[in-house]
Amino acid sequence: MRNFCFILLSVVLLWGCQSTPSDVERTSDFNFDWQFALLDINQKESKLTDVTNEQWKNVRLPHDWVIGNDYDSANAEFAPATGYIYGGGIGWYKKTFKLDLTENQNAFILFDGVYNKSEVYLNGNKLGFHPYGYSPFFYDLTPYLKKNKENTLAVKVDHSNYADSRWYTGAGIYRNVELVVTDKLHIPIWGSFITTPEVSEEKATVSIVTDINNGYSIDKNVTIKTELYSKNGKLVAEVSEKKLVKAGETTSVSQEAIIERPELWGVDNPNLYVAKTKLIVDNGQIDELTNNFGVRSIEFNADSGFFLNGQNMKIKGVCLHHDGGLVGTAVPKDVWRRRLQVLKDGGCNAIRIAHNPGSNEFLDLCDEMGFLVQDEFFDEWDYPKDKRWNQKEQSQNQETEGYANYFQEYAEKDLKAVMLSHRNHPSIFQWSIGNEIEWTYPRISQATGFFNNMNWNGNYFWSKSPYSKEKIQSELQRIPTLKYDIGTTAAKLAKWTKEMDITRPVTANCILPSASHETDYGKSLDIVGYSYRRVLYDYGHKNYPDKVIMGTENLAQYHEWKAIMDRPFIAGTFFWTGINYLGEIRAPWPNKGNDAGMVDFAGFPKPSYQMIKTLWTDKPHTYIATQTLAKSINKIDKKTGKLVAKDSKAWETALWEWHDVNNHWNYTEGEMISVELYSNCDEIELFLNEKSLGKRTLAEYQDHIYKWAVPFEKGELSAIGKKDGITTETKLITAGKPVAVKLEIDRNELSNNQYDVAHVVAQLVDAQGNPVRNVERVINFEIPEYLRDLGVDNGSNTNIQNHTLRKIETDKGRALLVLQSTEQSGKVEVKATVDGLSSDRVLLSIGEDKNKKDDIVAELN
């Protein structure tokens, strides 16, 4: 969350040649007017002066220097970690600015994330080194600022270990940068902690703990005044007190305020309040810190699951990595907004940020849109993982050396910086200290009995633990520990977390929970998360009845959700994964990422999304999926003539990727077609060209999938379903040959703030305007100079063309173009053409007034 803070100071702030008013913001956007140069991977010892004038190019932040590179099969050695894009190099960023401070002011530079191993310099003076690419950090600029002269801020990014995570990381200053100017007596960066210890419908107690730093050489008497405002700007509570802050010290002030009849923050109504904390000295205000916060209560119970604001509910979560597909890891807020809205529409109410802390901007959206968030700190601790897979590193490579090299020295600092920066987000309801860490401690995997056990030959995913609780205990006693013990490290991380915040539980994603429960790892956790181990839910609840357990990484399949709905003591799950992500490749070239997402790279929902939507939403929903019988997972039962699964039990152990189906009605006349319906309707009647093919009920299907065998006949396939007395109809219409491309845009008006984003979807259509999903064509986009082209994609995992091109072959007849505003304003036209087909265009209005309500309607021809 950005802390928008204002301070009235007589100071002239200049960067570049532009001045700002004398009344400046405490926190200012520092993303613009940067220059960037990329040096070779062997220039690790380079200095700023080694970069020639010709190597610099103008950039704006956030910036990922990798995503514009080509996908190339030559990068196969480290493809699982890079998505076939080479991203190695030494990146240099620099920005010149003027900043004239008074003698009573300080200035800080705040980075929300730099990937990675960054060194920051001001006027040649090194401010510090920060190795972790996912934690925020800041430096004090004050000692090295030049008065009435240009200053040069430089950032060196060492991405020579370019395959240091198991997924695509990107590289560069890929998150926001802010300049913070304060008085010497001020609230430090991240210096406010707001919680709601008592919440009811009648009233809420709001606790505000504020740090105050006195950089003066004399003691200061200060009045700390906090005002609480509702979302419509109404003052609902205020509290004030005086405090003596000694010279050169930082002190904390605790305040409590009461909000009568509060508007609670929840997943359906994410109401936010605003807290304004002001420092007043000698009747003059010298600092003001503004934070959004939410009034809400969370509770976990080992027998009955999760409660939000006293209401029992299931956590309907997905895991998300930090890349945004075609934009790489420098993801504009509007790109995340569109993606999160797709998940929200599918019934999702929670996000696990895997496997590292997210950006504050992402968390802002979760606050605003109503998502619960599990914020995860680390993917590896004392020992490295194999970046090609997931387990203990099998081979040593300089390219894959990662955070384990820095964990001993930096883990506490990084963990606490993340918590300080993120703790006021009401969306965060769990802190996760790690992901599938057990793989890197062989003692744990061996003690489970699943591995190195010649007497066991079961399937790890679906077999219950081959060793009893007592046998696991004895194995842990017998097998020697390594230099670092998983339980000792986990206890240390949990301790640090609770030092910072006791209002949220500590969890971890445990891949071997039967053994982890028996170590200080499991004992240190408030919630033990089970990774792909739903078959152990009953085992865990029986043997550890006082421990909260839940799914924290599971398959987006019906069997996973059924296991949770059948067990009140399981609070919910996080499916792997919500959206496709780059890297962690398990398929041969040309595959650029992991295809397990419920939503594809371009933000289009996939069949698994449609199934989960029927489980997670109450509104009637039906999706028609078709496939030739020969290619389908179904067969015609000889006795009944009905369509049934070839393997009636296969659904119980379905893994990450959905089976191959289409969402069209275009086949060969008379060809037998497998028709599947994913629906939450109690009954459905299927029609082909208005002729009934029979009525069936959902109760007939153990796998929650309606099935019909239908000889293909050109025309209309429709499903009429009923749920709770409500009738709904879903159709597929045979499409003709494509005759045109049709454009749709998610917004028709942008501000020229250089942040706003518009998504343009191009779809092939036939003469009647029906979408054509079985034919592909190359679409060419024409984009005016008033817009920044962020890239194109069609959503397919096998699309490996460079995203910066302005043409792309469709997948399922469609493609996505992402555009961003520039500083220019006016009305512009975006056009799409396809050889031999009619073109289309949409109009965009780019103006100064971002809050204007009247949208311009796009003209579609």
mmCIF file of N, CA and C in Angstrom, residues 23 165 416 448 488 523 594 616 745 790 849:
data_model
loop_
_atom_site.group_PDB
_atom_site.id
_atom_site.type_symbol
_atom_site.label_atom_id
_atom_site.label_comp_id
_atom_site.label_asym_id
_atom_site.label_seq_id
_atom_site.Cartn_x
_atom_site.Cartn_y
_atom_site.Cartn_z
ATOM 1 N N ASP A 23 4.541 23.346 -1.864
ATOM 2 C CA ASP A 23 3.853 22.415 -0.973
ATOM 3 C C ASP A 23 3.937 21.031 -1.611
ATOM 4 N N SER A 165 15.598 -18.721 -9.765
ATOM 5 C CA SER A 165 14.316 -19.172 -9.216
ATOM 6 C C SER A 165 13.766 -20.245 -10.145
ATOM 7 N N LYS A 416 11.188 -9.090 7.923
ATOM 8 C CA LYS A 416 10.609 -7.992 8.695
ATOM 9 C C LYS A 416 10.320 -6.773 7.829
ATOM 10 N N THR A 448 9.331 -40.002 5.950
ATOM 11 C CA THR A 448 7.912 -40.208 5.635
ATOM 12 C C THR A 448 7.597 -41.638 5.237
ATOM 13 N N THR A 488 14.560 -26.078 13.418
ATOM 14 C CA THR A 488 15.214 -24.928 14.044
ATOM 15 C C THR A 488 15.017 -23.669 13.214
ATOM 16 N N LYS A 523 5.318 -27.791 14.382
ATOM 17 C CA LYS A 523 4.933 -27.300 15.700
ATOM 18 C C LYS A 523 5.025 -25.777 15.798
ATOM 19 N N ASN A 594 4.146 -22.628 -17.472
ATOM 20 C CA ASN A 594 3.351 -23.656 -16.807
ATOM 21 C C ASN A 594 1.894 -23.482 -17.192
ATOM 22 N N TRP A 616 -17.802 -22.807 -7.099
ATOM 23 C CA TRP A 616 -17.528 -21.666 -6.232
ATOM 24 C C TRP A 616 -18.574 -20.563 -6.306
ATOM 25 N N ILE A 745 -12.927 -3.680 -26.366
ATOM 26 C CA ILE A 745 -11.970 -3.011 -25.488
ATOM 27 C C ILE A 745 -12.583 -2.876 -24.101
ATOM 28 N N LEU A 790 2.254 -2.318 -25.139
ATOM 29 C CA LEU A 790 2.873 -3.205 -24.153
ATOM 30 C C LEU A 790 3.046 -4.625 -24.672
ATOM 31 N N ASP A 849 -8.884 14.396 -17.373
ATOM 32 C CA ASP A 849 -9.835 14.133 -16.303
ATOM 33 C C ASP A 849 -10.057 12.636 -16.174
#
